[in-house]
Amino acid sequence: MKKLLLFCAIFAMLWNTIQSQTITNSDVKYRRSSIYTLMCVDPQAPFADTIEAGFVRFNCLDKFDDHNLAVRKIPYDANDKKNLQSNNIKNYLQTNNIAKKMVEKWFNRNEQGAFNMDLIAQRGNYNATDIDVTNAKLTQRGLAMLADAGEELIANTFVLVSFFRYYDKAEDAEKAKTAIGIIGGIASAFVGDVATVAADAANVGATVLGKGYRVRSISYLYKLKWNEEVSSTFYNQFWTDQGGLDVEKVKAFDLSNLFTFDYIGSDQAYEDVQSTIFTNKSDEQLVIRATQRAVDGVIAKLQKNHQEFRTKTPLLTTDPVTAKIGKKEGLEPGDKFDVLEQTIDENGKTVYKKVGVVKVDKTVWDNRYMLAEEKPKDASIDRTLFKKVSGGEFFPGMLLKQSK
């Protein structure tokens, strides 16, 4: 009996260790949405070149797959100021066939016009041979996998275009200093040097607050239209590979206007990146930080407001329940997430089963860009803690997706 009890105790310890072990995103094979991010900025705006450099360096690939094309900047249209570049952006996407180019990238179209399934197999964790279009169309399982790839991968392809407006806070600070000087002059007539000291202190405060930039990012979100009709037309009328190149299908694809975007919505985020006279950071560094944080902020808002744009995140541990998301993604205490178990059915199609609900605990991981420069209260925190609301056993690698 003692041996049995000892064995049970050891097994329980090992089981708890397994359940609470930490994993990394790379340990979990799950399908991310894909995104192409572009920017637009008035070339006459202060630090326009720095804004562009900061944007190009922006990385949101921990939650999305990179579907960027070579061009990352939309030319500014001075005639579209009133509409905040919304018409300019829409026209650019249409006239430059961006939707078609997104499809070309998905299917690795080469210079001859041939397609292959290599990228889809890689991102969808498929066997490249099984999902090859020629073979897949011969079996019910193959057709199911093609449909799955379209629904899970291609249909979840987004374009996010951000129009940046920057405001130099120095102008506001100068106005404040002028007002303070007037107030100090009036006050000194009554109380003398005390008012002068107060005015000097206030001037320092205005200088401290004035060095920096207020950033406004207005972003427009589009989703690639990929449904059963588009998919069927593509595979039947346009698909051709290097092994049997069909020049007529190549030409048909080139002339096609089948591929379009659905407009999802827009949102904006303000980033008040505040420097002080005591900092050693350059204005360029502040602008880059502002650019990247503004994009993070608007992505977080769009995900909260548009369910189809919400991403999945794997659980790192289950005792306690933690995940690698935080303030960068707009998390707040009390936010609820569904816990999903990812399975594959008999045809190879992905199925997500809701197995529980968790909510964000009091402490939210501050993972915003360049956080280390701001000396956070607890730099040791590198994940967000969740409380279980409902459900049975959770396992590392299960997926979180924000609830409505």
Tab-separated table of C-alpha atoms in Angstrom:
chain	number	residue	atom	x	y	z
A	1	MET	CA	0.000	0.000	0.000
A	2	LYS	CA	2.883	2.376	0.853
A	3	LYS	CA	4.469	1.716	-2.533
A	4	LEU	CA	1.147	2.395	-4.260
A	5	LEU	CA	0.689	5.657	-2.381
A	6	LEU	CA	4.266	6.685	-3.200
A	7	PHE	CA	3.706	5.905	-6.894
A	8	CYS	CA	0.482	7.931	-6.919
A	9	ALA	CA	2.212	10.886	-5.269
A	10	ILE	CA	5.065	10.821	-7.788
A	11	PHE	CA	2.630	10.497	-10.692
A	12	ALA	CA	0.598	13.450	-9.394
A	13	MET	CA	3.738	15.583	-9.131
A	14	LEU	CA	4.781	14.707	-12.673
A	15	TRP	CA	1.276	15.352	-13.987
A	16	ASN	CA	1.160	18.790	-12.349
A	17	THR	CA	4.560	19.573	-13.824
A	18	ILE	CA	3.369	18.596	-17.298
A	19	GLN	CA	0.200	20.636	-16.932
A	20	SER	CA	2.013	23.776	-15.786
A	21	GLN	CA	5.009	23.598	-18.093
A	22	THR	CA	5.809	26.620	-20.188
A	23	ILE	CA	5.697	26.383	-23.953
A	24	THR	CA	6.627	28.859	-26.646
A	25	ASN	CA	4.646	30.018	-29.655
A	26	SER	CA	6.954	27.991	-31.872
A	27	ASP	CA	6.005	24.816	-29.992
A	28	VAL	CA	2.379	25.129	-31.094
A	29	LYS	CA	1.339	24.702	-34.696
A	30	TYR	CA	-1.722	26.837	-35.125
A	31	ARG	CA	-2.969	28.893	-38.033
A	32	ARG	CA	-2.500	32.619	-37.818
A	33	SER	CA	-4.241	35.267	-39.865
A	34	SER	CA	-2.027	36.913	-42.482
A	35	ILE	CA	-1.545	40.640	-42.804
A	36	TYR	CA	-0.135	43.224	-45.186
A	37	THR	CA	0.541	46.565	-43.500
A	38	LEU	CA	0.940	49.813	-45.408
A	39	MET	CA	1.276	53.433	-44.412
A	40	CYS	CA	0.466	56.875	-45.754
A	41	VAL	CA	1.899	60.155	-44.488
A	42	ASP	CA	2.161	63.700	-45.758
A	43	PRO	CA	5.768	64.000	-47.062
A	44	GLN	CA	5.792	67.597	-45.799
A	45	ALA	CA	5.010	66.504	-42.240
A	46	PRO	CA	7.773	66.735	-39.625
A	47	PHE	CA	9.939	63.627	-39.481
A	48	ALA	CA	8.139	62.047	-42.453
A	49	ASP	CA	11.211	59.953	-43.339
A	50	THR	CA	11.614	58.821	-39.734
A	51	ILE	CA	7.945	57.888	-39.573
A	52	GLU	CA	8.376	55.707	-42.650
A	53	ALA	CA	11.527	54.088	-41.262
A	54	GLY	CA	9.784	53.332	-37.983
A	55	PHE	CA	6.777	51.861	-39.727
A	56	VAL	CA	8.831	49.556	-41.942
A	57	ARG	CA	10.551	48.231	-38.832
A	58	PHE	CA	7.201	47.528	-37.188
A	59	ASN	CA	6.731	43.857	-36.370
A	60	CYS	CA	3.344	42.327	-35.545
A	61	LEU	CA	4.356	38.829	-36.592
A	62	ASP	CA	3.937	37.273	-33.165
A	63	LYS	CA	0.186	37.243	-33.873
A	64	PHE	CA	0.051	37.332	-37.694
A	65	ASP	CA	1.847	35.755	-40.618
A	66	ASP	CA	3.754	38.242	-42.738
A	67	HIS	CA	2.006	38.764	-46.076
A	68	ASN	CA	3.700	42.051	-46.941
A	69	LEU	CA	4.466	42.966	-50.516
A	70	ALA	CA	7.510	44.996	-51.547
A	71	VAL	CA	5.636	48.326	-51.450
A	72	ARG	CA	4.818	49.502	-47.925
A	73	LYS	CA	3.904	53.134	-48.580
A	74	ILE	CA	0.904	54.641	-50.365
A	75	PRO	CA	1.517	58.054	-51.985
A	76	TYR	CA	-0.137	60.905	-50.122
A	77	ASP	CA	-2.999	62.672	-51.912
A	78	ALA	CA	-3.243	66.339	-50.945
A	79	ASN	CA	-6.732	66.458	-52.473
A	80	ASP	CA	-8.032	63.870	-50.006
A	81	LYS	CA	-7.232	65.717	-46.781
A	82	LYS	CA	-10.870	66.083	-45.810
A	83	ASN	CA	-11.457	62.324	-46.020
A	84	LEU	CA	-8.243	61.523	-44.135
A	85	GLN	CA	-6.906	59.619	-47.166
A	86	SER	CA	-9.751	57.072	-47.132
A	87	ASN	CA	-10.599	57.588	-50.819
A	88	ASN	CA	-6.923	57.671	-51.732
A	89	ILE	CA	-6.328	54.336	-50.002
A	90	LYS	CA	-9.361	52.682	-51.582
A	91	ASN	CA	-8.312	53.855	-55.055
A	92	TYR	CA	-4.755	52.662	-54.532
A	93	LEU	CA	-5.837	49.150	-53.574
A	94	GLN	CA	-8.108	48.917	-56.623
A	95	THR	CA	-5.899	50.463	-59.308
A	96	ASN	CA	-2.834	48.506	-58.220
A	97	ASN	CA	-4.645	45.128	-58.079
A	98	ILE	CA	-3.483	44.530	-54.523
A	99	ALA	CA	-6.072	41.783	-53.919
A	100	LYS	CA	-4.786	39.840	-56.935
A	101	LYS	CA	-1.199	40.320	-55.773
A	102	MET	CA	-2.134	38.916	-52.366
A	103	VAL	CA	-3.495	35.794	-54.081
A	104	GLU	CA	-0.325	35.558	-56.197
A	105	LYS	CA	1.744	35.547	-53.025
A	106	TRP	CA	-0.403	32.858	-51.420
A	107	PHE	CA	0.162	30.548	-54.381
A	108	ASN	CA	3.816	31.445	-55.049
A	109	ARG	CA	3.091	32.539	-58.600
A	110	ASN	CA	6.310	32.677	-60.626
A	111	GLU	CA	7.294	34.765	-63.645
A	112	GLN	CA	5.800	32.211	-66.036
A	113	GLY	CA	2.454	32.334	-64.219
A	114	ALA	CA	2.661	28.933	-62.520
A	115	PHE	CA	1.291	28.366	-59.025
A	116	ASN	CA	2.226	25.972	-56.228
A	117	MET	CA	0.951	25.134	-52.739
A	118	ASP	CA	4.226	25.404	-50.812
A	119	LEU	CA	3.338	28.473	-48.717
A	120	ILE	CA	-0.159	27.185	-47.935
A	121	ALA	CA	1.260	23.812	-46.896
A	122	GLN	CA	3.794	25.539	-44.652
A	123	ARG	CA	1.400	27.930	-42.921
A	124	GLY	CA	-1.428	25.427	-42.656
A	125	ASN	CA	0.738	22.533	-41.447
A	126	TYR	CA	-0.382	20.380	-44.370
A	127	ASN	CA	1.470	17.668	-46.192
A	128	ALA	CA	2.484	19.377	-49.440
A	129	THR	CA	1.760	16.273	-51.515
A	130	ASP	CA	-1.719	15.755	-50.075
A	131	ILE	CA	-2.771	19.342	-50.666
A	132	ASP	CA	-1.337	19.621	-54.181
A	133	VAL	CA	-4.274	20.881	-56.265
A	134	THR	CA	-4.029	18.280	-59.023
A	135	ASN	CA	-4.043	15.406	-56.550
A	136	ALA	CA	-6.419	16.983	-54.052
A	137	LYS	CA	-9.195	17.444	-56.617
A	138	LEU	CA	-9.282	13.682	-57.158
A	139	THR	CA	-10.524	12.804	-53.652
A	140	GLN	CA	-13.162	14.005	-51.208
A	141	ARG	CA	-10.474	14.342	-48.531
A	142	GLY	CA	-8.340	16.438	-50.852
A	143	LEU	CA	-11.230	18.749	-51.672
A	144	ALA	CA	-11.975	19.135	-47.960
A	145	MET	CA	-8.365	20.110	-47.325
A	146	LEU	CA	-8.436	22.682	-50.119
A	147	ALA	CA	-11.615	24.156	-48.649
A	148	ASP	CA	-10.023	24.146	-45.203
A	149	ALA	CA	-6.929	25.934	-46.472
A	150	GLY	CA	-9.105	28.558	-48.102
A	151	GLU	CA	-11.299	29.110	-45.058
A	152	GLU	CA	-8.548	29.024	-42.439
A	153	LEU	CA	-5.749	30.747	-44.316
A	154	ILE	CA	-6.583	32.655	-47.479
A	155	ALA	CA	-9.927	34.024	-46.260
A	156	ASN	CA	-8.193	35.373	-43.154
A	157	THR	CA	-5.876	37.654	-45.085
A	158	PHE	CA	-6.013	41.322	-44.143
A	159	VAL	CA	-4.682	44.632	-45.396
A	160	LEU	CA	-4.181	47.369	-42.828
A	161	VAL	CA	-3.377	50.864	-44.082
A	162	SER	CA	-2.413	53.481	-41.494
A	163	PHE	CA	-2.500	57.215	-42.128
A	164	PHE	CA	-0.289	59.025	-39.630
A	165	ARG	CA	-0.726	62.532	-38.304
A	166	TYR	CA	1.907	63.878	-35.935
A	167	TYR	CA	1.558	66.851	-33.633
A	168	ASP	CA	4.594	68.557	-32.172
A	169	LYS	CA	3.780	69.307	-28.549
A	170	ALA	CA	6.426	72.025	-28.381
A	171	GLU	CA	3.978	74.552	-29.833
A	172	ASP	CA	1.466	73.828	-27.072
A	173	ALA	CA	4.227	74.065	-24.494
A	174	GLU	CA	5.349	77.471	-25.771
A	175	LYS	CA	1.789	78.739	-25.474
A	176	ALA	CA	1.660	77.382	-21.934
A	177	LYS	CA	4.982	79.045	-21.040
A	178	THR	CA	3.757	82.370	-22.403
A	179	ALA	CA	0.612	82.108	-20.307
A	180	ILE	CA	2.649	81.141	-17.249
A	181	GLY	CA	4.933	84.140	-17.771
A	182	ILE	CA	1.969	86.509	-17.877
A	183	ILE	CA	0.487	84.951	-14.771
A	184	GLY	CA	3.854	85.131	-12.996
A	185	GLY	CA	4.267	88.800	-13.888
A	186	ILE	CA	0.837	89.681	-12.574
A	187	ALA	CA	1.300	87.636	-9.414
A	188	SER	CA	4.735	89.109	-8.623
A	189	ALA	CA	3.174	92.531	-8.263
A	190	PHE	CA	1.366	91.185	-5.233
A	191	VAL	CA	3.632	88.535	-3.634
A	192	GLY	CA	7.129	89.200	-5.020
A	193	ASP	CA	9.801	86.501	-5.296
A	194	VAL	CA	7.557	83.616	-4.264
A	195	ALA	CA	5.561	83.990	-7.464
A	196	THR	CA	8.780	84.187	-9.523
A	197	VAL	CA	9.993	80.885	-8.081
A	198	ALA	CA	6.605	79.317	-8.801
A	199	ALA	CA	6.633	80.621	-12.371
A	200	ASP	CA	10.169	79.267	-12.928
A	201	ALA	CA	9.094	75.844	-11.675
A	202	ALA	CA	6.058	75.925	-13.918
A	203	ASN	CA	8.264	76.836	-16.899
A	204	VAL	CA	10.431	73.798	-16.219
A	205	GLY	CA	7.263	71.714	-16.069
A	206	ALA	CA	6.089	73.058	-19.399
A	207	THR	CA	9.475	72.284	-20.935
A	208	VAL	CA	9.377	68.769	-19.520
A	209	LEU	CA	5.901	68.167	-20.914
A	210	GLY	CA	6.584	69.919	-24.173
A	211	LYS	CA	9.397	67.773	-25.560
A	212	GLY	CA	7.623	65.011	-27.441
A	213	TYR	CA	4.973	64.139	-29.957
A	214	ARG	CA	1.340	63.243	-30.017
A	215	VAL	CA	0.625	60.608	-32.628
A	216	ARG	CA	-2.668	59.904	-34.309
A	217	SER	CA	-2.900	56.732	-36.372
A	218	ILE	CA	-6.054	56.374	-38.473
A	219	SER	CA	-6.140	52.846	-39.881
A	220	TYR	CA	-8.353	51.239	-42.501
A	221	LEU	CA	-8.881	47.482	-42.446
A	222	TYR	CA	-9.702	45.322	-45.467
A	223	LYS	CA	-10.163	41.571	-45.779
A	224	LEU	CA	-9.408	39.523	-48.889
A	225	LYS	CA	-12.634	38.143	-50.342
A	226	TRP	CA	-12.202	34.382	-50.643
A	227	ASN	CA	-15.376	32.304	-50.643
A	228	GLU	CA	-16.577	29.120	-52.322
A	229	GLU	CA	-17.358	30.909	-55.594
A	230	VAL	CA	-13.974	32.657	-55.796
A	231	SER	CA	-12.160	29.469	-54.801
A	232	SER	CA	-13.948	27.360	-57.411
A	233	THR	CA	-13.269	29.896	-60.168
A	234	PHE	CA	-9.605	30.115	-59.237
A	235	TYR	CA	-8.952	26.360	-59.184
A	236	ASN	CA	-11.005	25.603	-62.313
A	237	GLN	CA	-10.194	28.569	-64.549
A	238	PHE	CA	-6.813	29.907	-63.408
A	239	TRP	CA	-4.848	27.147	-61.688
A	240	THR	CA	-1.818	25.922	-63.594
A	241	ASP	CA	1.500	24.655	-62.300
A	242	GLN	CA	5.018	24.361	-63.622
A	243	GLY	CA	4.563	20.700	-64.526
A	244	GLY	CA	1.907	21.439	-67.133
A	245	LEU	CA	1.824	25.164	-67.720
A	246	ASP	CA	-1.372	26.272	-69.461
A	247	VAL	CA	-0.737	29.640	-71.165
A	248	GLU	CA	-4.461	30.265	-71.637
A	249	LYS	CA	-5.054	30.014	-67.894
A	250	VAL	CA	-2.078	32.266	-67.273
A	251	LYS	CA	-3.634	34.870	-69.564
A	252	ALA	CA	-7.076	34.429	-67.998
A	253	PHE	CA	-5.671	35.131	-64.539
A	254	ASP	CA	-3.795	38.197	-65.763
A	255	LEU	CA	-6.984	39.654	-67.249
A	256	SER	CA	-9.229	38.708	-64.344
A	257	ASN	CA	-10.811	41.208	-61.967
A	258	LEU	CA	-12.201	38.452	-59.728
A	259	PHE	CA	-10.208	39.296	-56.628
A	260	THR	CA	-11.392	42.069	-54.324
A	261	PHE	CA	-11.430	43.192	-50.708
A	262	ASP	CA	-14.259	43.532	-48.228
A	263	TYR	CA	-13.960	46.721	-46.197
A	264	ILE	CA	-14.117	45.832	-42.494
A	265	GLY	CA	-13.847	49.215	-40.819
A	266	SER	CA	-11.536	51.891	-39.478
A	267	ASP	CA	-10.356	53.068	-36.108
A	268	GLN	CA	-7.818	55.415	-34.639
A	269	ALA	CA	-5.375	55.468	-31.777
A	270	TYR	CA	-3.522	58.313	-30.108
A	271	GLU	CA	-0.078	57.733	-28.687
A	272	ASP	CA	1.174	60.440	-26.376
A	273	VAL	CA	4.864	59.651	-26.269
A	274	GLN	CA	6.193	61.986	-23.671
A	275	SER	CA	9.838	62.807	-23.259
A	276	THR	CA	11.439	65.161	-20.758
A	277	ILE	CA	14.395	67.513	-20.647
A	278	PHE	CA	16.143	64.806	-18.639
A	279	THR	CA	16.016	62.136	-21.344
A	280	ASN	CA	18.878	61.142	-23.627
A	281	LYS	CA	16.537	59.870	-26.351
A	282	SER	CA	16.594	61.634	-29.689
A	283	ASP	CA	13.502	63.000	-31.394
A	284	GLU	CA	13.927	60.318	-34.071
A	285	GLN	CA	13.804	57.557	-31.456
A	286	LEU	CA	10.676	59.066	-29.944
A	287	VAL	CA	9.005	59.223	-33.351
A	288	ILE	CA	9.822	55.578	-34.086
A	289	ARG	CA	8.441	54.543	-30.721
A	290	ALA	CA	5.309	56.582	-31.358
A	291	THR	CA	4.818	55.052	-34.791
A	292	GLN	CA	5.006	51.481	-33.605
A	293	ARG	CA	2.895	51.993	-30.506
A	294	ALA	CA	0.230	53.800	-32.508
A	295	VAL	CA	-0.091	50.847	-34.883
A	296	ASP	CA	-0.264	48.425	-31.949
A	297	GLY	CA	-2.988	50.552	-30.415
A	298	VAL	CA	-5.163	50.698	-33.500
A	299	ILE	CA	-4.775	46.946	-34.150
A	300	ALA	CA	-5.947	46.273	-30.583
A	301	LYS	CA	-9.018	48.465	-31.110
A	302	LEU	CA	-9.885	46.888	-34.450
A	303	GLN	CA	-9.630	43.414	-32.929
A	304	LYS	CA	-12.000	44.311	-30.123
A	305	ASN	CA	-14.522	45.842	-32.523
A	306	HIS	CA	-14.336	43.296	-35.354
A	307	GLN	CA	-14.588	39.619	-34.453
A	308	GLU	CA	-13.168	38.367	-37.771
A	309	PHE	CA	-9.913	40.228	-37.038
A	310	ARG	CA	-9.363	38.666	-33.617
A	311	THR	CA	-6.301	36.466	-33.377
A	312	LYS	CA	-5.645	33.270	-31.457
A	313	THR	CA	-2.916	32.909	-28.856
A	314	PRO	CA	-1.620	29.667	-27.325
A	315	LEU	CA	-1.698	29.072	-23.580
A	316	LEU	CA	1.813	29.055	-22.130
A	317	THR	CA	0.923	27.465	-18.800
A	318	THR	CA	-2.245	26.178	-17.201
A	319	ASP	CA	-1.414	26.302	-13.500
A	320	PRO	CA	-1.559	29.260	-13.399
A	321	VAL	CA	-3.181	30.078	-16.748
A	322	THR	CA	-0.882	32.441	-18.654
A	323	ALA	CA	-0.344	33.675	-22.225
A	324	LYS	CA	2.077	35.976	-24.040
A	325	ILE	CA	-0.284	38.869	-24.673
A	326	GLY	CA	-0.675	42.111	-22.779
A	327	LYS	CA	-1.069	45.873	-23.007
A	328	LYS	CA	0.277	45.900	-26.560
A	329	GLU	CA	-2.868	43.956	-27.537
A	330	GLY	CA	-5.108	46.263	-25.503
A	331	LEU	CA	-5.788	43.834	-22.641
A	332	GLU	CA	-7.523	45.134	-19.555
A	333	PRO	CA	-8.378	43.374	-16.280
A	334	GLY	CA	-11.626	41.450	-16.651
A	335	ASP	CA	-11.407	40.905	-20.430
A	336	LYS	CA	-12.794	37.454	-21.253
A	337	PHE	CA	-11.338	34.859	-23.627
A	338	ASP	CA	-12.678	31.576	-24.937
A	339	VAL	CA	-10.351	28.603	-24.556
A	340	LEU	CA	-10.316	26.555	-27.763
A	341	GLU	CA	-9.118	23.035	-28.437
A	342	GLN	CA	-7.848	22.605	-31.988
A	343	THR	CA	-8.529	19.233	-33.615
A	344	ILE	CA	-8.483	17.772	-37.112
A	345	ASP	CA	-11.472	15.793	-38.396
A	346	GLU	CA	-11.344	12.651	-40.541
A	347	ASN	CA	-11.029	14.715	-43.733
A	348	GLY	CA	-8.141	16.779	-42.420
A	349	LYS	CA	-10.245	19.869	-41.769
A	350	THR	CA	-9.543	22.029	-38.740
A	351	VAL	CA	-12.181	22.124	-36.010
A	352	TYR	CA	-12.164	24.375	-32.927
A	353	LYS	CA	-14.040	23.255	-29.826
A	354	LYS	CA	-14.723	25.704	-27.010
A	355	VAL	CA	-13.702	24.056	-23.742
A	356	GLY	CA	-13.882	26.933	-21.308
A	357	VAL	CA	-13.597	30.639	-20.537
A	358	VAL	CA	-10.906	32.638	-18.738
A	359	LYS	CA	-10.606	36.302	-17.847
A	360	VAL	CA	-7.638	38.618	-17.461
A	361	ASP	CA	-6.457	38.960	-13.861
A	362	LYS	CA	-5.455	42.234	-12.219
A	363	THR	CA	-1.887	42.360	-13.525
A	364	VAL	CA	-1.515	42.818	-17.284
A	365	TRP	CA	1.887	42.276	-18.869
A	366	ASP	CA	3.216	45.555	-20.289
A	367	ASN	CA	4.758	44.410	-23.567
A	368	ARG	CA	4.609	47.696	-25.448
A	369	TYR	CA	7.450	48.740	-27.741
A	370	MET	CA	10.593	50.113	-26.006
A	371	LEU	CA	9.092	49.477	-22.574
A	372	ALA	CA	12.527	48.957	-21.015
A	373	GLU	CA	13.291	52.624	-21.589
A	374	GLU	CA	10.454	53.599	-19.258
A	375	LYS	CA	11.453	51.459	-16.258
A	376	PRO	CA	8.196	49.562	-15.647
A	377	LYS	CA	7.089	48.848	-12.105
A	378	ASP	CA	7.733	45.104	-12.444
A	379	ALA	CA	10.033	44.255	-15.328
A	380	SER	CA	10.079	40.594	-14.252
A	381	ILE	CA	6.532	40.029	-15.557
A	382	ASP	CA	6.706	38.531	-19.057
A	383	ARG	CA	3.158	37.213	-19.542
A	384	THR	CA	-0.426	37.909	-18.505
A	385	LEU	CA	-2.202	35.908	-15.814
A	386	PHE	CA	-5.765	34.690	-16.365
A	387	LYS	CA	-8.408	33.348	-13.996
A	388	LYS	CA	-10.529	30.380	-15.005
A	389	VAL	CA	-14.222	31.240	-15.328
A	390	SER	CA	-15.465	27.910	-16.625
A	391	GLY	CA	-14.306	24.674	-18.213
A	392	GLY	CA	-12.510	21.485	-17.322
A	393	GLU	CA	-8.817	20.739	-17.686
A	394	PHE	CA	-6.738	23.038	-19.869
A	395	PHE	CA	-3.491	22.054	-21.536
A	396	PRO	CA	-0.541	24.148	-22.744
A	397	GLY	CA	-1.044	24.893	-26.418
A	398	MET	CA	-4.796	25.321	-26.272
A	399	LEU	CA	-5.792	28.573	-27.938
A	400	LEU	CA	-7.254	31.767	-26.519
A	401	LYS	CA	-9.562	33.968	-28.551
A	402	GLN	CA	-11.207	37.078	-27.134
A	403	SER	CA	-14.920	36.722	-26.451
A	404	LYS	CA	-17.538	39.173	-27.662
